[in-house]
């Protein structure tokens, strides 16, 4: 499969009170198309930092990030914004819907930044909402009138409405109970099955099982790279055991 | 108390910039209000100060010398209302000219007095930097009225050259003395010079008198004239009274106008500050709702929290007022300086402390109380509700501008949506911007009006200001001569008028001494504009000045009975005119004036030079074509080198003109035999008596005022711009802080900083546009109100529209600039929040 994202000696450091803290160190990594890449690691290992460097949310301190032939690490902030609207979708742990807008408008705000309004677009939003189980009477509600799981499903629709090349997710089920978490993960699986490339950060084994490739991050470096067949094509217990074994080996 | 101040200090620290801007606004208020109100207080003292310093008479009756009789004085002596009186004499001439150091001539209204006469008119305590010996060595020393010093830029030892016709009189400035401010300059000359000038000029007796009740002056004058008429057997002509209250009024109007502008500005700023503070506190409470909940949960009472808000604004206002107090002392100094420059008399350099304190207190109290009142909204927020981020903070009703209907640009749509969802904030923004628009547009109208420099005089004079005014010899056929002159290529137009100095019109029940302006057809005049109504066209129609309308209580459309030399006639008022030069003027048509003064014939011609022709050219033209003006003839020094015949002719013209002027002879012929030759001629060539140019004089007297107003209005445009930019900065600052998270989310979705900046700036535009429209309309209306004060202000609508566009662009620019803070929001900080 083709490579969509590639990093070259990627470094990211923060200065905390004059002290340089190196979070990502000389990382060379390739993210492939149509993979469901899961990034795992201990808390504070730099998973989120890596995800945001990959997705053009943030600029690396040193090194390069390539998206196809384009070196996005050299982009200006506004160029990065345009890059994001054209190629990336985001699902956050804290969901981050716009509180002042209705469910429908939240999605439209994401959609209209990249495309013109059209009846087809409206239809697509509606069918996606139906698909993730958001009934029509909720469309005109505001985010804090919805449950966390409902919000996250709206968040996913907002992330995929522009058919991004890559869907990024940072612990999308982190703030949900396990039932709504499973619902949300099912949507991810379904998207992946249709060919959506996904990069997801998690430290939850059940969530990681959904992936097709697991990267293990420790001290700013990828110390493990584990591949699995697509979710649902193999025996779930065996899949879990294998992944558990891999993670154990990584010292998780 | 301590914990309250700690909370408010923390709040100030949290929005340093907004607090600083608010402080600046309050400082501006304090400065403008404090400066102008204290200045006004002391400027009111200027006139009494002047009267005290000059010991001038409060009221003065002016009588031509030949009408005056010493025995008239007994009537004032017998009048119980008169506490003191004295007569003094002066000589004057309306056609005296002043020669500037660079050789230019301008009309110079002057009253000459001797030292003894001046002592009867008031004080004469001349001051000079020169020694007595130096002054004694001067051939023609002159003491100049000190308050006019600035207008003529004179100092001791300077020559003062005056001309009457072709006669030139050169004096040397010996020093200055205190005389009251008048349009005519008062000069004290030696007895010998006075005696030699007297035959050439008009002499008048001035009876000064004081009365405890200023309003009695009119009645005293009437009774006086009545008595004089009985004694002399006829009414003395050309007598009038100058009243204390009129003098005071004229003295104070200029400064009053400047102060009005400043006070309006201060009020504008205060209003916008009040609106600003209100909306800031409300939005701050909304923003801080969680912290408020935490404080309440910790056991703070809602009163304490409200007080901490009030204390926050108290501290800001205190700092602002303190800074503004310094500003107001400076502004006070500037204004008092202007007043002194304009009117030549100074008052205290220190503003009234009491008034300053009062303003300080009022501003401080207003701001604090307002903040407290708004902050009481906290009372309605119990902790639980606060933790839920104040559910009512978001409205869950109708969502405005749903995005599914987006047709245009999404950024525009989002801007509209943001605008519609923040109705309250829009109202306060609209109010603030309307108010400041009024300030800007009004300042613009005034500054472009006064910025034309002295040309503005033309629109506020209320009199024709032609290139040259010529007075005709008696018997000259004005209209025919006018036609003849108008046919010359150098002359664009000639209008017939009447010499206003000789006619006085009485309005019976009020006895206002008014001058008459007389023109055939007012539509041909260039400097007389009715501020309402229309020009008089028929012989029963007149216009009045605004001031006369106020004094008589008659408006456009009313009728009025006028009286002149015992003849009473009724007229219809067709319009009102603002006149700065003579507030008591009645505008007649020629036929209209002949109704009340049947012997009237036009004896003044207003000559308008053609495009590109200057005053000197016209003078030369008149001299060469129509010979020397009668006033130029008296010199006697027939040009050396001219032929015998020329000298004879010149002498003959001189004699004829003297006879014509003194005896009212209209037509003369002469024939002189000298040896074989007979030299003959007649008086028909002598048609021009004097020429003058009123505009020069007005320029000299008014230039300071006009320049001041022009500078001030420009300054106020700048201040209004500063206020708008400060307010928009505060607004954007708090808006961005409030929306920080949403902006981060939008950025993550791929909105660029530039797009978000545009969205935020566009969001404020609907209320700003509306406000600009309202503000412009209101300021145009306000301009109409000013008309009574400053004349007909012509509105240049395209220019005003341009200003509006500039205001819009400026607001947008400010908003966009301040929205630049968005750039600093990184998506990343959102994730690590
Ligand atoms: N803006 C920042 N400034 C300074 N230090 C930062 C910043 N962002 C992250 N860090 C530090 O970088 C390290 C990695 O952070 P990161 O959020 O990538 O960890 P993570 O693997 O996502 O952890 P978690 O599983 O808890 O989300 C942490 O030690 C964090 O303190
Ligand atoms: Mg993380």
Coordinates of N, CA, C and O in Angstrom, one line a residue, chain B residues 139-265:
Chain B
X139 N 8.2 111.6 17.5 CA 7.5 112.7 16.9 C 5.9 112.5 17.1 O 5.2 113.4 17.5
X140 N 5.5 111.3 16.7 CA 4.0 111.1 16.8 C 3.8 109.8 17.6 O 3.5 108.7 17.1
X141 N 4.0 109.8 18.9 CA 3.8 108.6 19.7 C 2.3 108.2 19.7 O 1.4 109.0 19.7
X142 N 2.1 106.9 19.8 CA 0.7 106.4 19.9 C 0.7 105.3 20.9 O 1.6 104.5 21.0
X143 N -0.3 105.3 21.7 CA -0.5 104.1 22.7 C -1.6 103.3 22.1 O -2.7 103.8 21.8
X144 N -1.4 102.0 22.1 CA -2.2 101.0 21.4 C -3.0 100.3 22.4 O -2.5 99.9 23.5
X145 N -4.2 100.0 22.1 CA -5.0 99.1 23.0 C -4.4 97.8 23.2 O -4.2 97.1 22.2
X146 N -4.0 97.4 24.4 CA -3.2 96.2 24.6 C -3.9 94.9 24.1 O -3.3 94.0 23.5
X147 N -5.3 94.8 24.2 CA -5.9 93.6 23.9 C -6.0 93.4 22.3 O -6.2 92.3 21.9
X148 N -5.7 94.4 21.6 CA -5.6 94.3 20.1 C -4.2 94.0 19.6 O -4.0 93.8 18.4
X149 N -3.3 94.0 20.6 CA -1.9 93.8 20.2 C -1.7 92.6 19.4 O -1.0 92.6 18.4
X150 N -2.3 91.4 19.8 CA -2.1 90.2 19.1 C -2.5 90.2 17.6 O -1.9 89.6 16.8
X151 N -3.7 90.9 17.4 CA -4.2 91.0 16.0 C -3.2 91.7 15.1 O -3.2 91.4 13.9
X152 N -2.5 92.6 15.6 CA -1.6 93.4 14.7 C -0.1 93.2 14.9 O 0.7 93.8 14.3
X153 N 0.2 92.3 15.8 CA 1.6 91.9 16.0 C 2.5 93.1 16.2 O 3.5 93.2 15.5
X154 N 2.1 94.0 17.1 CA 3.0 95.2 17.3 C 3.7 95.1 18.6 O 3.3 94.5 19.6
X155 N 4.9 95.8 18.6 CA 5.6 96.0 19.9 C 6.1 97.5 19.9 O 6.0 98.2 19.0
X156 N 6.6 97.8 21.1 CA 7.0 99.2 21.3 C 8.1 99.6 20.3 O 9.0 98.7 20.0
X157 N 8.0 100.8 19.8 CA 9.0 101.3 18.9 C 8.7 101.0 17.4 O 9.3 101.5 16.5
X158 N 7.6 100.1 17.2 CA 7.2 99.8 15.8 C 6.5 101.0 15.2 O 5.8 101.7 15.9
X159 N 6.7 101.2 13.9 CA 5.9 102.3 13.3 C 4.5 101.8 13.1 O 4.2 100.6 12.9
X160 N 3.5 102.7 13.1 CA 2.1 102.4 12.8 C 1.7 103.3 11.8 O 1.5 104.5 12.0
X161 N 1.5 102.8 10.6 CA 1.2 103.6 9.4 C -0.3 103.5 9.1 O -0.8 102.4 8.9
X162 N -1.0 104.6 9.1 CA -2.4 104.6 8.7 C -2.6 105.5 7.5 O -1.8 106.5 7.3
X163 N -3.6 105.2 6.8 CA -3.9 106.1 5.6 C -5.4 106.4 5.6 O -6.2 105.7 5.9
X164 N -5.6 107.7 5.1 CA -7.0 108.1 4.9 C -6.9 108.7 3.5 O -6.3 109.7 3.3
X165 N -7.6 108.0 2.6 CA -7.4 108.5 1.2 C -5.9 108.4 0.9 O -5.3 107.4 1.2
X166 N -5.3 109.4 0.3 CA -3.9 109.3 0.0 C -3.0 109.9 1.1 O -1.8 109.9 1.0
X167 N -3.7 110.4 2.1 CA -2.9 110.9 3.2 C -2.4 109.8 4.1 O -3.2 108.9 4.5
X168 N -1.2 110.0 4.5 CA -0.6 108.9 5.3 C -0.1 109.5 6.6 O 0.4 110.6 6.7
X169 N -0.4 108.8 7.7 CA 0.0 109.2 9.0 C 0.8 108.1 9.6 O 0.4 107.0 9.7
X170 N 2.0 108.5 10.0 CA 2.9 107.5 10.6 C 3.1 107.8 12.1 O 3.6 108.9 12.4
X171 N 2.7 106.9 12.9 CA 2.9 107.0 14.3 C 4.0 106.1 14.8 O 4.4 105.2 14.0
X172 N 4.5 106.2 16.0 CA 5.4 105.2 16.5 C 4.7 104.7 17.8 O 4.2 105.4 18.6
X173 N 4.7 103.4 17.9 CA 4.1 102.7 19.1 C 4.9 103.0 20.3 O 6.1 102.6 20.4
X174 N 4.3 103.8 21.2 CA 5.1 104.2 22.5 C 4.8 103.2 23.6 O 5.7 103.0 24.4
X175 N 3.7 102.5 23.5 CA 3.3 101.6 24.6 C 1.9 101.1 24.4 O 1.3 101.4 23.4
X176 N 1.5 100.4 25.4 CA 0.1 99.9 25.4 C -0.7 100.3 26.6 O -0.1 100.5 27.7
X177 N -2.0 100.3 26.5 CA -2.8 100.6 27.7 C -4.0 99.7 27.6 O -4.4 99.2 26.6
X178 N -4.6 99.6 28.8 CA -5.8 98.7 28.9 C -7.0 99.3 28.4 O -7.5 100.3 29.0
X179 N -7.6 98.8 27.4 CA -8.9 99.3 26.9 C -9.7 98.1 26.6 O -9.2 97.0 26.4
X180 N -11.0 98.2 26.7 CA -11.9 97.0 26.5 C -11.8 96.6 25.1 O -11.5 97.3 24.2
X181 N -12.1 95.3 24.9 CA -12.1 94.7 23.6 C -13.2 95.3 22.7 O -14.4 95.2 23.1
X182 N -12.9 95.8 21.6 CA -13.9 96.4 20.6 C -13.4 96.0 19.2 O -12.2 95.7 19.0
X183 N -14.3 96.1 18.3 CA -14.0 95.9 16.9 C -13.0 97.0 16.5 O -12.0 96.8 15.8
X184 N -13.4 98.2 16.9 CA -12.5 99.3 16.5 C -11.4 99.4 17.5 O -11.6 99.1 18.7
X185 N -10.2 99.7 17.0 CA -9.0 99.7 17.9 C -8.9 101.1 18.5 O -9.1 102.1 17.8
X186 N -8.6 101.1 19.8 CA -8.6 102.4 20.4 C -7.1 102.9 20.5 O -6.2 102.1 20.9
X187 N -6.8 104.1 20.0 CA -5.5 104.6 20.0 C -5.5 105.9 20.8 O -6.3 106.8 20.6
X188 N -4.5 106.1 21.6 CA -4.3 107.4 22.4 C -3.1 108.1 21.7 O -2.0 107.6 21.6
X189 N -3.4 109.3 21.2 CA -2.4 110.1 20.6 C -2.2 111.4 21.3 O -3.0 111.8 22.2
X190 N -1.2 112.2 20.9 CA -0.9 113.4 21.6 C -2.0 114.5 21.2 O -2.7 114.3 20.2
X191 N -2.1 115.5 22.1 CA -3.2 116.5 21.9 C -2.9 117.2 20.5 O -3.9 117.5 19.8
X192 N -1.7 117.4 20.2 CA -1.4 118.1 18.9 C -1.8 117.2 17.7 O -2.5 117.7 16.8
X193 N -1.5 115.9 17.7 CA -1.9 115.0 16.6 C -3.4 115.0 16.6 O -4.0 115.0 15.5
X194 N -4.1 114.9 17.7 CA -5.5 114.8 17.8 C -6.1 116.1 17.1 O -7.0 116.0 16.3
X195 N -5.6 117.2 17.5 CA -6.1 118.5 16.9 C -5.9 118.5 15.4 O -6.8 119.0 14.7
X196 N -4.8 118.0 14.9 CA -4.6 118.1 13.4 C -5.4 117.0 12.7 O -5.8 117.2 11.5
X197 N -5.8 115.9 13.4 CA -6.6 114.9 12.7 C -8.1 115.3 12.7 O -8.8 114.9 11.8
X198 N -8.5 116.0 13.7 CA -9.9 116.2 14.0 C -10.7 116.8 12.8 O -11.7 116.3 12.5
X199 N -10.1 117.8 12.1 CA -10.9 118.3 10.9 C -11.1 117.2 9.8 O -12.1 117.3 9.1
X200 N -10.3 116.2 9.8 CA -10.4 115.2 8.7 C -11.3 114.1 9.1 O -11.8 113.4 8.2
X201 N -11.6 113.9 10.3 CA -12.3 112.7 10.7 C -13.7 113.2 11.3 O -14.0 114.3 11.5
X202 N -14.5 112.2 11.7 CA -15.8 112.4 12.3 C -15.6 112.4 13.8 O -14.9 111.5 14.4
X203 N -16.1 113.4 14.5 CA -16.0 113.5 15.9 C -17.3 113.0 16.6 O -18.4 113.3 16.1
X204 N -17.1 112.4 17.7 CA -18.3 111.9 18.4 C -18.2 112.1 19.9 O -17.0 112.1 20.4
X205 N -19.3 112.4 20.5 CA -19.3 112.5 22.0 C -19.8 111.2 22.5 O -20.8 110.7 22.0
X206 N -19.1 110.6 23.5 CA -19.6 109.4 24.0 C -19.9 109.6 25.5 O -19.1 110.1 26.2
X207 N -21.1 109.2 25.8 CA -21.5 109.4 27.2 C -21.6 108.0 27.9 O -22.4 107.2 27.5
X208 N -20.6 107.8 28.7 CA -20.6 106.5 29.4 C -21.4 106.6 30.7 O -21.4 107.7 31.3
X209 N -22.2 105.6 31.0 CA -22.9 105.6 32.3 C -23.0 104.2 32.8 O -23.0 103.2 32.1
X210 N -23.1 104.1 34.1 CA -23.3 102.8 34.8 C -24.7 102.8 35.4 O -25.2 103.8 35.9
X211 N -25.2 101.6 35.5 CA -26.5 101.4 36.1 C -26.5 100.1 36.8 O -26.0 99.1 36.2
X212 N -27.0 100.0 38.0 CA -27.0 98.7 38.7 C -27.7 97.6 37.9 O -27.3 96.4 38.0
X213 N -28.8 98.0 37.3 CA -29.6 96.9 36.6 C -29.3 97.1 35.1 O -29.8 98.0 34.4
X214 N -28.5 96.2 34.5 CA -28.1 96.3 33.1 C -29.3 96.5 32.1 O -29.1 97.2 31.1
X215 N -30.4 95.9 32.5 CA -31.5 95.9 31.5 C -32.2 97.3 31.5 O -33.0 97.6 30.6
X216 N -31.8 98.2 32.4 CA -32.4 99.5 32.4 C -31.8 100.4 31.3 O -32.3 101.5 31.0
X217 N -30.6 100.0 30.8 CA -29.8 100.8 29.9 C -30.7 101.3 28.7 O -30.6 102.5 28.3
X218 N -31.5 100.4 28.2 CA -32.4 100.8 27.0 C -33.3 101.9 27.4 O -33.4 102.9 26.6
X219 N -34.0 101.8 28.5 CA -35.0 102.7 28.9 C -34.3 104.1 29.2 O -34.8 105.1 28.9
X220 N -33.1 104.0 29.8 CA -32.4 105.2 30.2 C -32.1 106.0 28.9 O -32.3 107.2 28.8
X221 N -31.6 105.2 27.9 CA -31.3 105.8 26.6 C -32.5 106.5 25.9 O -32.4 107.6 25.5
X222 N -33.6 105.7 26.0 CA -34.8 106.3 25.3 C -35.2 107.6 26.0 O -35.5 108.6 25.3
X223 N -35.3 107.5 27.3 CA -35.7 108.8 28.0 C -34.7 109.9 27.7 O -35.1 111.1 27.6
X224 N -33.4 109.5 27.6 CA -32.4 110.5 27.4 C -32.7 111.2 26.0 O -32.7 112.4 25.9
X225 N -32.9 110.4 25.0 CA -33.1 110.9 23.6 C -34.4 111.7 23.6 O -34.4 112.8 23.0
X226 N -35.4 111.3 24.3 CA -36.7 112.0 24.4 C -36.4 113.4 24.9 O -36.9 114.4 24.3
X227 N -35.7 113.5 26.0 CA -35.4 114.8 26.6 C -34.6 115.6 25.6 O -34.8 116.8 25.5
X228 N -33.6 115.0 25.0 CA -32.8 115.8 24.0 C -33.6 116.3 22.9 O -33.5 117.5 22.5
X229 N -34.6 115.5 22.4 CA -35.4 115.9 21.3 C -36.2 117.1 21.8 O -36.4 118.1 21.0
X230 N -36.8 117.1 23.0 CA -37.5 118.2 23.5 C -36.7 119.5 23.6 O -37.1 120.6 23.2
X231 N -35.5 119.3 24.1 CA -34.6 120.5 24.2 C -34.2 121.1 22.9 O -34.3 122.3 22.6
X232 N -33.8 120.2 22.0 CA -33.2 120.7 20.7 C -34.3 121.0 19.7 O -34.0 121.6 18.6
X233 N -35.5 120.5 19.9 CA -36.6 120.7 19.0 C -36.6 119.7 17.9 O -37.5 119.8 17.0
X234 N -35.7 118.8 17.8 CA -35.7 117.7 16.8 C -34.9 116.5 17.4 O -34.0 116.7 18.3
X235 N -35.1 115.4 16.9 CA -34.5 114.2 17.4 C -33.0 114.2 16.9 O -32.8 114.3 15.7
X236 N -32.1 114.0 17.8 CA -30.7 114.0 17.3 C -30.4 112.7 16.5 O -31.0 111.7 16.8
X237 N -29.7 112.9 15.4 CA -29.5 111.8 14.5 C -28.3 110.9 14.8 O -27.3 111.4 15.5
X238 N -28.4 109.7 14.4 CA -27.3 108.7 14.5 C -26.8 108.6 15.9 O -25.6 108.5 16.2
X239 N -27.7 108.5 16.9 CA -27.3 108.2 18.2 C -27.7 106.8 18.5 O -28.6 106.2 18.0
X240 N -26.8 106.2 19.3 CA -27.1 104.8 19.7 C -26.5 104.5 21.0 O -25.6 105.2 21.5
X241 N -27.0 103.4 21.6 CA -26.4 103.0 22.9 C -25.8 101.6 22.8 O -26.3 100.7 22.1
X242 N -24.6 101.4 23.4 CA -24.0 100.1 23.5 C -24.2 99.6 24.9 O -23.7 100.3 25.8
X243 N -24.9 98.5 25.1 CA -25.2 98.1 26.4 C -24.2 97.1 27.0 O -23.6 96.3 26.2
X244 N -24.1 97.1 28.2 CA -23.2 96.2 28.9 C -23.5 94.7 28.5 O -22.6 94.0 28.2
X245 N -24.8 94.4 28.5 CA -25.1 93.0 28.3 C -24.8 92.6 26.8 O -24.3 91.5 26.6
X246 N -24.9 93.5 25.9 CA -24.5 93.2 24.5 C -23.0 93.1 24.4 O -22.5 92.1 23.7
X247 N -22.3 93.9 25.1 CA -20.8 93.9 25.0 C -20.4 92.5 25.6 O -19.5 91.9 25.0
X248 N -21.0 92.2 26.7 CA -20.6 90.9 27.3 C -20.9 89.7 26.4 O -20.1 88.8 26.2
X249 N -22.1 89.8 25.8 CA -22.5 88.7 24.9 C -21.5 88.6 23.7 O -21.0 87.5 23.4
X250 N -21.2 89.7 23.1 CA -20.3 89.6 21.9 C -18.9 89.1 22.3 O -18.3 88.4 21.6
X251 N -18.6 89.5 23.5 CA -17.2 89.1 24.0 C -17.1 87.6 24.2 O -16.1 87.0 24.0
X252 N -18.2 87.0 24.7 CA -18.1 85.6 25.1 C -18.5 84.6 24.0 O -18.2 83.4 24.2
X253 N -19.1 85.0 22.9 CA -19.6 84.0 22.0 C -18.6 83.2 21.3 O -18.8 82.0 21.2
X254 N -17.4 83.8 20.9 CA -16.4 83.0 20.2 C -16.0 81.8 21.1 O -15.9 80.7 20.7
X255 N -15.6 82.1 22.3 CA -15.1 81.1 23.2 C -16.2 80.1 23.5 O -15.9 78.9 23.6
X256 N -17.4 80.6 23.6 CA -18.5 79.7 23.9 C -18.6 78.6 22.9 O -18.9 77.5 23.2
X257 N -18.4 79.0 21.7 CA -18.6 78.0 20.6 C -17.5 76.9 20.7 O -17.8 75.7 20.6
X258 N -16.3 77.3 21.0 CA -15.2 76.4 21.1 C -15.5 75.4 22.3 O -15.4 74.2 22.2
X259 N -16.0 76.0 23.4 CA -16.2 75.2 24.6 C -17.4 74.2 24.3 O -17.4 73.1 24.8
X260 N -18.4 74.7 23.6 CA -19.5 73.8 23.3 C -19.0 72.5 22.6 O -19.4 71.4 22.9
X261 N -18.1 72.7 21.6 CA -17.6 71.6 20.8 C -16.9 70.6 21.8 O -17.1 69.4 21.8
X262 N -16.1 71.2 22.7 CA -15.4 70.3 23.6 C -16.3 69.6 24.5 O -16.2 68.4 24.7
X263 N -17.3 70.3 25.0 CA -18.3 69.6 25.9 C -19.0 68.5 25.2 O -19.2 67.4 25.8
X264 N -19.4 68.8 24.0 CA -20.1 67.7 23.2 C -19.2 66.5 23.1 O -19.6 65.4 23.3
X265 N -17.9 66.7 22.8 CA -17.0 65.6 22.7 C -16.9 64.8 24.0 O -16.9 63.6 24.0

